[in-house]
CSV table of C-alpha atoms in Angstrom, one decimal:
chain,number,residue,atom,x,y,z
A,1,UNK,CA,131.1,-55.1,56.4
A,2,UNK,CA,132.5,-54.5,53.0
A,3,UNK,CA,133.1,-58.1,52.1
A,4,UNK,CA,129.2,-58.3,52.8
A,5,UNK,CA,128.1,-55.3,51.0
A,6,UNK,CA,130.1,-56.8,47.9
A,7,UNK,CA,129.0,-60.0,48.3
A,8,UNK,CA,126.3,-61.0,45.4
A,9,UNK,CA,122.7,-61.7,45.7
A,10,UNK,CA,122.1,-65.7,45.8
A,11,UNK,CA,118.1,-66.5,44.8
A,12,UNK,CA,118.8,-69.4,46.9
A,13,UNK,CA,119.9,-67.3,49.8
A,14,UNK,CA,116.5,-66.4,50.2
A,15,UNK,CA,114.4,-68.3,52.9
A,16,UNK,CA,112.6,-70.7,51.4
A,17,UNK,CA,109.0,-69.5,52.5
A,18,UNK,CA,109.6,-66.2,50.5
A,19,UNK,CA,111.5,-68.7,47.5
A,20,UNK,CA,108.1,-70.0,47.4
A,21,UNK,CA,106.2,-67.0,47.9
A,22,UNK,CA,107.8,-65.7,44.6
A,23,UNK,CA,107.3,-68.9,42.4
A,24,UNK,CA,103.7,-69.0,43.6
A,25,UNK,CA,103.2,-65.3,41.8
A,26,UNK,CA,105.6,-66.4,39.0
A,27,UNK,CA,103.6,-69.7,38.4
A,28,UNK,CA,100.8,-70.1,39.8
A,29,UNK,CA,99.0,-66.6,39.3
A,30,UNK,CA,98.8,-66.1,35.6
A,31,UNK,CA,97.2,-63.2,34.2
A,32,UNK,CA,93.5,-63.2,34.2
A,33,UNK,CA,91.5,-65.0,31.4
A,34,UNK,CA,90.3,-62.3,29.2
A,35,UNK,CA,86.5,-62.8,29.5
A,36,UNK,CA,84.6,-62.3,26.1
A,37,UNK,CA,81.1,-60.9,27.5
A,38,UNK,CA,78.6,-58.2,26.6
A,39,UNK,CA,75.9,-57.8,29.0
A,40,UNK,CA,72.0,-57.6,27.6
A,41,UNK,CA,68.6,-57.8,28.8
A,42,UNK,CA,67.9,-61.5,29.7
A,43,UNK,CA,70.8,-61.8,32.1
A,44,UNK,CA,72.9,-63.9,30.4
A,45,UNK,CA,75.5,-63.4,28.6
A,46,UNK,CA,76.8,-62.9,25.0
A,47,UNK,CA,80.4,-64.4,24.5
A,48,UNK,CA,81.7,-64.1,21.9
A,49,UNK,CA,85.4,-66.6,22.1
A,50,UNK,CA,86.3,-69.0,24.6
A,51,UNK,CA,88.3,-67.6,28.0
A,52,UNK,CA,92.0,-68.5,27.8
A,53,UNK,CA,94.8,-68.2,30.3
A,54,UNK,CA,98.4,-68.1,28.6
A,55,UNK,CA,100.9,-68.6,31.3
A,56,UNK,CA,103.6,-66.1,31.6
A,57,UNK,CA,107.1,-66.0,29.7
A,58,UNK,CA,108.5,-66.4,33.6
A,59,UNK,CA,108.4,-70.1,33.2
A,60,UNK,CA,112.0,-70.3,32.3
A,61,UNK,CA,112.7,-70.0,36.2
A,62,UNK,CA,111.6,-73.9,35.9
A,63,UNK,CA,115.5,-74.2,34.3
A,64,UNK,CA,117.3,-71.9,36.4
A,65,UNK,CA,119.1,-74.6,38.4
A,66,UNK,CA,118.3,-78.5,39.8
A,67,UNK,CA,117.4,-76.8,42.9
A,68,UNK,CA,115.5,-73.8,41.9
A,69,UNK,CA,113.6,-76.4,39.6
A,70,UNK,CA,112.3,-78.8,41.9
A,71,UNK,CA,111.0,-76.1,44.3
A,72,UNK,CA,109.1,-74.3,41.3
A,73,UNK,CA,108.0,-77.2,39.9
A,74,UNK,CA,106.6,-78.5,43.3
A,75,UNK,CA,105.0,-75.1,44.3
A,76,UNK,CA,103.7,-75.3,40.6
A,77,UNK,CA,101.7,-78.8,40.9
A,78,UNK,CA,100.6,-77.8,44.3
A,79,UNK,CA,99.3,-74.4,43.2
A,80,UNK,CA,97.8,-75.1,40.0
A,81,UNK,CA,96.9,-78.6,40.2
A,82,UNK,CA,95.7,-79.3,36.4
A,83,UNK,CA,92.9,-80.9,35.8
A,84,UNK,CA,92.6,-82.6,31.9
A,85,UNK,CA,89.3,-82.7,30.4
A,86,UNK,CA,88.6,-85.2,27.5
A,87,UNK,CA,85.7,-85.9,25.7
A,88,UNK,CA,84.8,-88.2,22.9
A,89,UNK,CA,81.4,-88.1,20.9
A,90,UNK,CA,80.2,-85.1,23.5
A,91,UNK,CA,82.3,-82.1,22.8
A,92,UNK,CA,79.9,-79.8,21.4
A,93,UNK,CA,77.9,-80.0,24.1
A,94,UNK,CA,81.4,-79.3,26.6
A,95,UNK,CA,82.6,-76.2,24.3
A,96,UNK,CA,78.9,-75.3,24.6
A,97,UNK,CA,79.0,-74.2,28.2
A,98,UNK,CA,82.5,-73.6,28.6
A,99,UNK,CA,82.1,-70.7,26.1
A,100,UNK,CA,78.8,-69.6,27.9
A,101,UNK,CA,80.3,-69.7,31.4
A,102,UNK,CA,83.3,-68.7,30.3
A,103,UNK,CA,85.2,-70.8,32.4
A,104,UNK,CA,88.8,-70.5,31.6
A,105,UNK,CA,90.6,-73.0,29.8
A,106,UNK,CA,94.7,-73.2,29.6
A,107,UNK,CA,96.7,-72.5,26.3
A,108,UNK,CA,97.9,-75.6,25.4
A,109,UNK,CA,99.0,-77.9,22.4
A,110,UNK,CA,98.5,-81.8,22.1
A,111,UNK,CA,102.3,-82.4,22.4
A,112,UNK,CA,102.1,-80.5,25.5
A,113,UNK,CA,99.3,-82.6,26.7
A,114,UNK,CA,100.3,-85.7,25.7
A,115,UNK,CA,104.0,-85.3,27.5
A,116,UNK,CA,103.2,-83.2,30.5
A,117,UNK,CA,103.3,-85.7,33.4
A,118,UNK,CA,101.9,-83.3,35.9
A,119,UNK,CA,97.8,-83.5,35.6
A,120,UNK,CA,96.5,-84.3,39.3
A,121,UNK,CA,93.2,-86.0,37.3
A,122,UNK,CA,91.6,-86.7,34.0
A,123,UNK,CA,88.4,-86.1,33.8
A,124,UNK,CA,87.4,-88.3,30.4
A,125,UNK,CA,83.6,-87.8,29.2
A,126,UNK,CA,81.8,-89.9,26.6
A,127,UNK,CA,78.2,-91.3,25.2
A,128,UNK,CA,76.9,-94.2,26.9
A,129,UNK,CA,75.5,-95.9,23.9
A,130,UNK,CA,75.2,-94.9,20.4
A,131,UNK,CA,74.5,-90.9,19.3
A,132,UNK,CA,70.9,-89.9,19.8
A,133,UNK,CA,70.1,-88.3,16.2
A,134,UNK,CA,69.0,-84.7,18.2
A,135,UNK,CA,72.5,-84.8,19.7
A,136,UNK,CA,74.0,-81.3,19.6
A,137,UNK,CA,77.1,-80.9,17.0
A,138,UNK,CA,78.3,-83.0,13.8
A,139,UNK,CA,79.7,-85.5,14.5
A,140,UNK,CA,83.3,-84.6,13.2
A,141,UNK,CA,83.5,-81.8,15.8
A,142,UNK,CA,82.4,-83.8,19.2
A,143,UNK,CA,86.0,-84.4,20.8
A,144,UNK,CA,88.0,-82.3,22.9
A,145,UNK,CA,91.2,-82.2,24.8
A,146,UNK,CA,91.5,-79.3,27.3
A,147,UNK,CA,93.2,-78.4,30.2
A,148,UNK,CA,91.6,-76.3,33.7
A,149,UNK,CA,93.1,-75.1,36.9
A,150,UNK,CA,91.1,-77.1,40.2
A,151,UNK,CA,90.3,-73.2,41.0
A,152,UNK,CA,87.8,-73.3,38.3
A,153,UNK,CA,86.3,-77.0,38.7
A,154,UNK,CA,83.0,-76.2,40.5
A,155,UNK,CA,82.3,-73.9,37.7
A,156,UNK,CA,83.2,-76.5,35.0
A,157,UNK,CA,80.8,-79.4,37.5
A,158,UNK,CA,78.0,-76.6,38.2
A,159,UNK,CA,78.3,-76.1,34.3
A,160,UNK,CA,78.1,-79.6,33.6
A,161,UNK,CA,75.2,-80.6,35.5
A,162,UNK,CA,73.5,-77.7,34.7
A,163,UNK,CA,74.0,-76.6,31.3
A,164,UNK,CA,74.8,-80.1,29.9
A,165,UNK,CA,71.3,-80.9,31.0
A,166,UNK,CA,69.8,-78.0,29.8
A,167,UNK,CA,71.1,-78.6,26.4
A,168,UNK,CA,70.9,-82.7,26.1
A,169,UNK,CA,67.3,-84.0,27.3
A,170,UNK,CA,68.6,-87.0,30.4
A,171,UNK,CA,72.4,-85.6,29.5
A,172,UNK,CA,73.0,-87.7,33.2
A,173,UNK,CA,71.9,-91.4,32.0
A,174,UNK,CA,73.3,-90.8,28.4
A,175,UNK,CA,77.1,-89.6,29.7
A,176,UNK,CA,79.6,-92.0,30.6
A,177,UNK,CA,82.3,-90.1,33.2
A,178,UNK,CA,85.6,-91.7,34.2
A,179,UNK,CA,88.0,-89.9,36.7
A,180,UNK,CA,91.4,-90.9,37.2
A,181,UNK,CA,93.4,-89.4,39.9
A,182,UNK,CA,97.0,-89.3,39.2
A,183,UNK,CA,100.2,-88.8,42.0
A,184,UNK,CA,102.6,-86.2,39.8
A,185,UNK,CA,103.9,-85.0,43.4
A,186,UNK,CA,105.4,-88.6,43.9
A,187,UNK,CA,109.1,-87.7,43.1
A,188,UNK,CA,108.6,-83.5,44.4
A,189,UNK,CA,109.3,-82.0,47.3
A,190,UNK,CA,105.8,-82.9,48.9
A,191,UNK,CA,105.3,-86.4,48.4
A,192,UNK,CA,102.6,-86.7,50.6
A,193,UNK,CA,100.7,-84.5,48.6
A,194,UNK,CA,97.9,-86.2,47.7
A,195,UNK,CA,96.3,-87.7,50.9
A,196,UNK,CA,92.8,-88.2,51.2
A,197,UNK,CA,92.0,-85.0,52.3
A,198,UNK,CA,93.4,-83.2,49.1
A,199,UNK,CA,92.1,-86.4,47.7
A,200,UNK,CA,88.4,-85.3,48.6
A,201,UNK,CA,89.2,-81.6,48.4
A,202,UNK,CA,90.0,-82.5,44.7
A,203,UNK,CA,86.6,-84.4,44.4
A,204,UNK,CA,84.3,-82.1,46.0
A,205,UNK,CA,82.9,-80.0,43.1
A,206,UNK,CA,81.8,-83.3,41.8
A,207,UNK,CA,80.0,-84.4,45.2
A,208,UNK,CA,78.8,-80.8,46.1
A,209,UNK,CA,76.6,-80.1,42.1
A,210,UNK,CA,76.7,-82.9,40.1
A,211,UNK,CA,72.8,-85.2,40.8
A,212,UNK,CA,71.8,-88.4,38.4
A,213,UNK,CA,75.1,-89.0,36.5
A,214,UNK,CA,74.7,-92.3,37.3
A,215,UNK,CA,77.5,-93.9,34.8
A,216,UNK,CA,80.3,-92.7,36.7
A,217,UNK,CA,83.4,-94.3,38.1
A,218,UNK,CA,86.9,-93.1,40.2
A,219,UNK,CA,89.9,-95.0,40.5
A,220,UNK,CA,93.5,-94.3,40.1
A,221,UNK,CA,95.4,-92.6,43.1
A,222,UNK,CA,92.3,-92.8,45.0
A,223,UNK,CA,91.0,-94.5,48.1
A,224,UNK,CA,88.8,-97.1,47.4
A,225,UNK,CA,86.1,-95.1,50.1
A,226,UNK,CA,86.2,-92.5,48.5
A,227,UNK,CA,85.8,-93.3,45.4
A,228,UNK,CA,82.5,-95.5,46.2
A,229,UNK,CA,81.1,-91.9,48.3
A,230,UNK,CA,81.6,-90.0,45.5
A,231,UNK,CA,80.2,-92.5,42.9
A,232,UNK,CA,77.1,-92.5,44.9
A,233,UNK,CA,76.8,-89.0,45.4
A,234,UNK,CA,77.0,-88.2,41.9
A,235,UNK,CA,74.2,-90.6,41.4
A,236,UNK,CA,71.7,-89.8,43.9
A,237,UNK,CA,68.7,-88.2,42.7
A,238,UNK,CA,66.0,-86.4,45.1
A,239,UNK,CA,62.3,-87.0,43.9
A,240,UNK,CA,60.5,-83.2,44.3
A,241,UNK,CA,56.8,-82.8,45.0
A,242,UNK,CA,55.0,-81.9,41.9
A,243,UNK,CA,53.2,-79.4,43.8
A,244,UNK,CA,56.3,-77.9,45.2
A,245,UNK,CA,57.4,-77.6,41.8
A,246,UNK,CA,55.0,-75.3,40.5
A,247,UNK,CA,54.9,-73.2,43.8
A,248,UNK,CA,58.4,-72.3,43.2
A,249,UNK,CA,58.1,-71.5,39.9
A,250,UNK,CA,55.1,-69.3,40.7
A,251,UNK,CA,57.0,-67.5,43.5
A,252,UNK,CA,60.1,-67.0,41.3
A,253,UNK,CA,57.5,-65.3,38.6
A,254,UNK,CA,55.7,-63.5,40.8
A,255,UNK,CA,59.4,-61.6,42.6
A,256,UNK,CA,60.0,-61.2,38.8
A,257,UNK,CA,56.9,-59.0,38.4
A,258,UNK,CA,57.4,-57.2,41.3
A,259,UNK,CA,61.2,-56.7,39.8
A,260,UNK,CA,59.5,-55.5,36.4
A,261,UNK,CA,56.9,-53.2,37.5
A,262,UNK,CA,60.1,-51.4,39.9
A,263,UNK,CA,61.3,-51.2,36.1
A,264,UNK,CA,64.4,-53.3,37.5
A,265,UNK,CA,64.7,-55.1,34.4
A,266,UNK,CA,67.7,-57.0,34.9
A,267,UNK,CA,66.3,-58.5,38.6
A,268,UNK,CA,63.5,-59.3,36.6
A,269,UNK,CA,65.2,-61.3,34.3
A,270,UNK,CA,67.0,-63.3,36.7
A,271,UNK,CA,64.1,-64.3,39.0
A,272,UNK,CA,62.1,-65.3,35.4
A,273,UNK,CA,66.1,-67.1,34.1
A,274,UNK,CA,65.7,-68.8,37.5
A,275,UNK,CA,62.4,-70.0,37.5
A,276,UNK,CA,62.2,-71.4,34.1
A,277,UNK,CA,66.4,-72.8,34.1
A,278,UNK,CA,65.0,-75.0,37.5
A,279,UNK,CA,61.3,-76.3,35.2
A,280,UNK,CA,63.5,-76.6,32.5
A,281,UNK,CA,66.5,-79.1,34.2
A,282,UNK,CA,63.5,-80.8,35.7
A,283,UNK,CA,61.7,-81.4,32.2
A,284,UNK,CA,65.0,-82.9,31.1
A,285,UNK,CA,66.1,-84.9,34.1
A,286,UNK,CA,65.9,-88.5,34.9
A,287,UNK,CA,62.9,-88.0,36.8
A,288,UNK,CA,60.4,-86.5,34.9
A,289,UNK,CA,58.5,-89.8,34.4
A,290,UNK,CA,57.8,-90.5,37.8
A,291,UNK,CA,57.3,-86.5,38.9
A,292,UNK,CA,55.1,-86.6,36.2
A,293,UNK,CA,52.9,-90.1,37.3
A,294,UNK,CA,52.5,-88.2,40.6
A,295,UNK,CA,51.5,-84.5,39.7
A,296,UNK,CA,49.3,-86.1,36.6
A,297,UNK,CA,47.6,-83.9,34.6
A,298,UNK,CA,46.6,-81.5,36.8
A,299,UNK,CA,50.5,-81.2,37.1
A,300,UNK,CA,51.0,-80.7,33.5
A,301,UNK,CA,48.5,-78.4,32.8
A,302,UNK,CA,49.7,-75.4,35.9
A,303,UNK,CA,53.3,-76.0,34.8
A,304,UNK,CA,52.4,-75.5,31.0
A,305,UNK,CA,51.0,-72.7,32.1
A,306,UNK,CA,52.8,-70.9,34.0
A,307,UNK,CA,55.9,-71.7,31.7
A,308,UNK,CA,53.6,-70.0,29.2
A,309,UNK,CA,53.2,-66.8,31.0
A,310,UNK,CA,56.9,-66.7,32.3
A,311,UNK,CA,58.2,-67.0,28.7
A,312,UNK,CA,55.9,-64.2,27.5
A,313,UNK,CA,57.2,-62.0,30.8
A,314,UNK,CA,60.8,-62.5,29.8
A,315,UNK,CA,60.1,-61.3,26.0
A,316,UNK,CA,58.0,-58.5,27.4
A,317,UNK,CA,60.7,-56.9,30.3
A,318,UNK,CA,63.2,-57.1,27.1
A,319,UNK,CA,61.1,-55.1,25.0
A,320,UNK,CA,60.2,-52.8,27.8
A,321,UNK,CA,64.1,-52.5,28.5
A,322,UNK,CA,64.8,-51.5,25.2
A,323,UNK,CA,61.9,-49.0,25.0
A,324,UNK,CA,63.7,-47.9,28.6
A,325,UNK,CA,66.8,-47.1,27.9
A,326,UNK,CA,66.1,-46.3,24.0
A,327,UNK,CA,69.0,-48.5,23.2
A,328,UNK,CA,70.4,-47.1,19.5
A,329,UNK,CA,73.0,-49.9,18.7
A,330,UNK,CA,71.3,-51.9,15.9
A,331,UNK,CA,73.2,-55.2,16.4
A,332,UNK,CA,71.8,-55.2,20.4
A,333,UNK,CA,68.9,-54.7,19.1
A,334,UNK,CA,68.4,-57.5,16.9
A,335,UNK,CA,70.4,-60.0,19.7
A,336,UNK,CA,67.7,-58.6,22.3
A,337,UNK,CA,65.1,-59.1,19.9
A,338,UNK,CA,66.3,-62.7,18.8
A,339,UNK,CA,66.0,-63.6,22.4
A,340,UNK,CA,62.4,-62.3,23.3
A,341,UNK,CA,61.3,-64.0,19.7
A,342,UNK,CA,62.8,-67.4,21.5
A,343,UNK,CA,61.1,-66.8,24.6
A,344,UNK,CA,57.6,-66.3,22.4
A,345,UNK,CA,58.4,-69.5,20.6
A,346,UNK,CA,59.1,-71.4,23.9
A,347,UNK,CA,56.0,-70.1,24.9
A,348,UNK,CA,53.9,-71.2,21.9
A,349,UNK,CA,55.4,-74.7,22.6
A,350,UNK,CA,54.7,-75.0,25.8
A,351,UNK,CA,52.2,-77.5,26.1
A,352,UNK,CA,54.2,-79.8,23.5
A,353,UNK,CA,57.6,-79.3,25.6
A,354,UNK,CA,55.5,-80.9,28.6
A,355,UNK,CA,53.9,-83.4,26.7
A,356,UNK,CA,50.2,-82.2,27.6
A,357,UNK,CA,47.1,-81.1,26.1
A,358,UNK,CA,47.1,-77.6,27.8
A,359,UNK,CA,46.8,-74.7,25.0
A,360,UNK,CA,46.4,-71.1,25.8
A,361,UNK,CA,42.8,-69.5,26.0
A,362,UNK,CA,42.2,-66.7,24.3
A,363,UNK,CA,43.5,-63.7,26.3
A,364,UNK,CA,46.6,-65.9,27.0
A,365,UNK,CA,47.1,-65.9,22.8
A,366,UNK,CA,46.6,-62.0,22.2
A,367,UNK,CA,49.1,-61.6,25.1
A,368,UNK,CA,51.7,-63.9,22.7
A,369,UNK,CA,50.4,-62.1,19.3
A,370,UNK,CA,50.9,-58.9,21.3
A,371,UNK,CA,54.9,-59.7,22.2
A,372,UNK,CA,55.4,-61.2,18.4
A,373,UNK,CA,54.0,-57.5,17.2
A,374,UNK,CA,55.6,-55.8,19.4
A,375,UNK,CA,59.0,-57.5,18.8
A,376,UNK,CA,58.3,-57.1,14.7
A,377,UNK,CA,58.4,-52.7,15.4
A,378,UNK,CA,61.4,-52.8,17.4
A,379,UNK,CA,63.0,-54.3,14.3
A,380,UNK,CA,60.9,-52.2,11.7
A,381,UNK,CA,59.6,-54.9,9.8
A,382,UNK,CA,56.0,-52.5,10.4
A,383,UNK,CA,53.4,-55.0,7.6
A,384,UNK,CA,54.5,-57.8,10.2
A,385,UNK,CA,53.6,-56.0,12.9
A,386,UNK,CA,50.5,-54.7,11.7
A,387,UNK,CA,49.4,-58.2,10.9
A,388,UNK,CA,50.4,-59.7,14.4
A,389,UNK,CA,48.6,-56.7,15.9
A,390,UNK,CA,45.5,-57.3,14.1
A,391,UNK,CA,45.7,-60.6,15.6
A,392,UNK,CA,45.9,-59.8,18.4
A,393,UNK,CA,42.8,-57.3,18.5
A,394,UNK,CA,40.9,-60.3,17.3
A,395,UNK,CA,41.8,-62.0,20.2
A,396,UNK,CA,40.9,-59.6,22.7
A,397,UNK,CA,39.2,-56.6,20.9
A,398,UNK,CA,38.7,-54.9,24.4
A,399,UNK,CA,42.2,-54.8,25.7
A,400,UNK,CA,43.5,-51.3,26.0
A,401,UNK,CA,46.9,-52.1,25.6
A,402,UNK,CA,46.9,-53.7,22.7
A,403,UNK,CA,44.6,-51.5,21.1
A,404,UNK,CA,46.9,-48.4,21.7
A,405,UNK,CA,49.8,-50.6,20.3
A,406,UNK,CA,47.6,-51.1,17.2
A,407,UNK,CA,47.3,-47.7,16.8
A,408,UNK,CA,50.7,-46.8,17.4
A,409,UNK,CA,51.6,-49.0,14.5
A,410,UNK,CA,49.0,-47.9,12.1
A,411,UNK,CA,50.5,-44.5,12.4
A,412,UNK,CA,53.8,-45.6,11.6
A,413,UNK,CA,53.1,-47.0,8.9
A,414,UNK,CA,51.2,-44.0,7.5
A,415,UNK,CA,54.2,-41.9,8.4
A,416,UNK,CA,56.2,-44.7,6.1
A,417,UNK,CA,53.4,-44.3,3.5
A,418,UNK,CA,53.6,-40.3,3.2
A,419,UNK,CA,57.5,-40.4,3.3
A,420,UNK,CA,57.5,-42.8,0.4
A,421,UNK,CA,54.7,-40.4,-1.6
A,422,UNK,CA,57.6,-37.6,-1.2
A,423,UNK,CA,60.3,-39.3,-2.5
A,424,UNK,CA,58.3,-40.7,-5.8
């Protein structure tokens, strides 16, 4: 009894499933990326630096012993499985939505990248042909070299297809994507690691969001059936019904009034975000030509339209939320502003952005004068207002609303006037 009770404590003593239970914390649960966000009106968000897990100092149990190292090293690969990102020519467009998704990226330097043999994939991403001229970024700042965890792949794919399209009119067509799927569990204690069902665990972000990247290719440490599914999965493209199009769009405007009028401002936002995020990935996708040929212009006109009024809602349940919660911090301000002022320019384009003759009729253009007024108070540049107002009046002369505005401004600026008298 004594000779046990004085006997030291062995790590290796341990059984092996609580060994591995303690590298797994150690390694394979860094802290938490520390998310750079400020929440606002339109229901997206403001980051302001890139999310960044630094593993922990721990990492030193890697050199502990032979023993200790191959089973934290293994447990490591297995639980992490790193995933390296490289782009050439599009790397503004990457840094783009990582930062707006925030998804997290590890700490890493190009030595470490360059030498670390454990990556279970590279994920390499470049133009197809030569740089359009409205490409996003200089051209001196378009590559990068990143590393993510497989946790976070379906938000780096869902990122991808969405918000690369969003920012790069037929991003799909005009991206070249080559995955390689490397083995770095050949000479660990799981060999076998990488069988076809990891193999197509690994893969399935890519299947599961990514639609009309149709210059895209897998090979490596792969089966060859696999490969070809997911290559054709990534490519396949589903041709909607113009008409279902704009129903959709109406129905997600329509819950967003309903949201708006309950004064919940922030529902409101994301069933208008969601409407005009699906037009918009549709405007830029491969398809556009031939949903266009079907709708015609009957097509164009209702989804010019309704993009119009969508936009102006947005800009409006803004300016209402500020008004709502009489928000005092002059730099929100001028970010919320700066966003309903986009979503009155997107709505003064909108017949351009779909290629159509469709303009706004009269009423339509006081309701746009009206939001441009209304966002020139809330920043106190009052002689803009008052000219966007008067504009506005013109427009529709009988409109309640926008007379009170009117007269809500003019009285401001008399108040400025008088103020101005005192102090000369």
């Amino acid at each position: 009894m004594t000779d046990a009770a004085s006997k030291p404590f062995r790590f290796l003593d341990l059984p092996i499933e609580v060994r591995n239970a303690i590298y797994h914390v150690i390694l394979c649960e860094p802290p938490p990326a520390k998310l750079r966000r400020v929440e606002q009106a339109d229901l997206l968000w403001l980051p302001e630096g890139m999310a960044v897990i630094t593993h922990p100092s721990e990492m030193q149990i890697l050199q502990t012993s032979r023993q200790v190292h191959a089973e934290a090293k293994d447990v490591m690969l297995r639980g992490n499985q790193f995933i390296r990102i490289r782009a050439r020519g599009v790397g503004q467009v990457v840094k783009g939505f990582l930062l707006a998704r925030q998804i997290p990226i590890i700490r890493t330097s190009a030595l470490s990248r360059n030498t670390f043999q454990g990556f279970v994939m590279t994920h390499s991403i470049e133009l197809k042909g030569g740089r359009p001229e409205d490409f996003p970024g200089p051209k001196h700042e378009t590559d990068v070299d990143l590393v993510i965890l497989h946790r976070d792949l379906s938000l780096f794919c869902e990122a991808l297809a969405i918000r690369g399209t969003l920012m790069v009119r037929g991003f799909g067509n005009l991206t070249k994507h080559d995955l390689t799927i490397h083995n770095p569990f050949d000479s660990t204690l799981s060999p076998g690691f990488m069988s076809e069902k990891n193999q197509e665990r690994l893969l399935q972000p890519y299947r599961h969001y990514l639609r009309g990247f149709s210059h895209f290719s897998v090979d490596g440490n792969v089966s060859a059936s696999l490969a070809e599914s997911v290559k054709e999965a990534v490519a396949e493209e589903h041709l909607p019904e113009p008409g279902e199009i704009i129903a959709e769009f109406k129905r997600n405007k329509d819950l967003g009034n309903r949201y708006f009028r309950q004064k919940e401002f922030h529902r409101a936002a994301e069933a208008y975000t969601t409407g005009y995020i699906k037009v918009a990935l549709i405007r830029n996708g491969n398809l556009w030509p031939q949903i266009t040929a079907k709708g015609g212009q009957g097509f164009l006109h209702a989804i010019s339209e309704t993009y119009y009024q969508v936009c102006l809602n947005c800009a409006q349940n803004i300016l209402v939320f500020l008004r709502e919660t009489s928000e005092s911090n002059r730099t929100k301000i001028r970010y919320y502003c700066g966003k309903a002022d986009y979503h009155v320019k997107s709505a003064m384009a909108a017949g351009d952005n779909f290629t159509t003759d469709w303009r706004p009729n009269l009423q339509q253009m006081a309701k746009l004068s009206f939001r441009a007024a209304s966002i020139e108070r809330v920043l106190g540049n009052m002689e803009a207002a008052k000219s966007l107002i008067d504009i506005a009046r013109q427009q529709a002369p009988s409109d309640p609303v926008i007379r009170r505005e009117a007269e809500e401004i003019e009285a401001l600026l008399r108040s400025q006037a008088g103020l101005g008298r005192l102090l000369l």
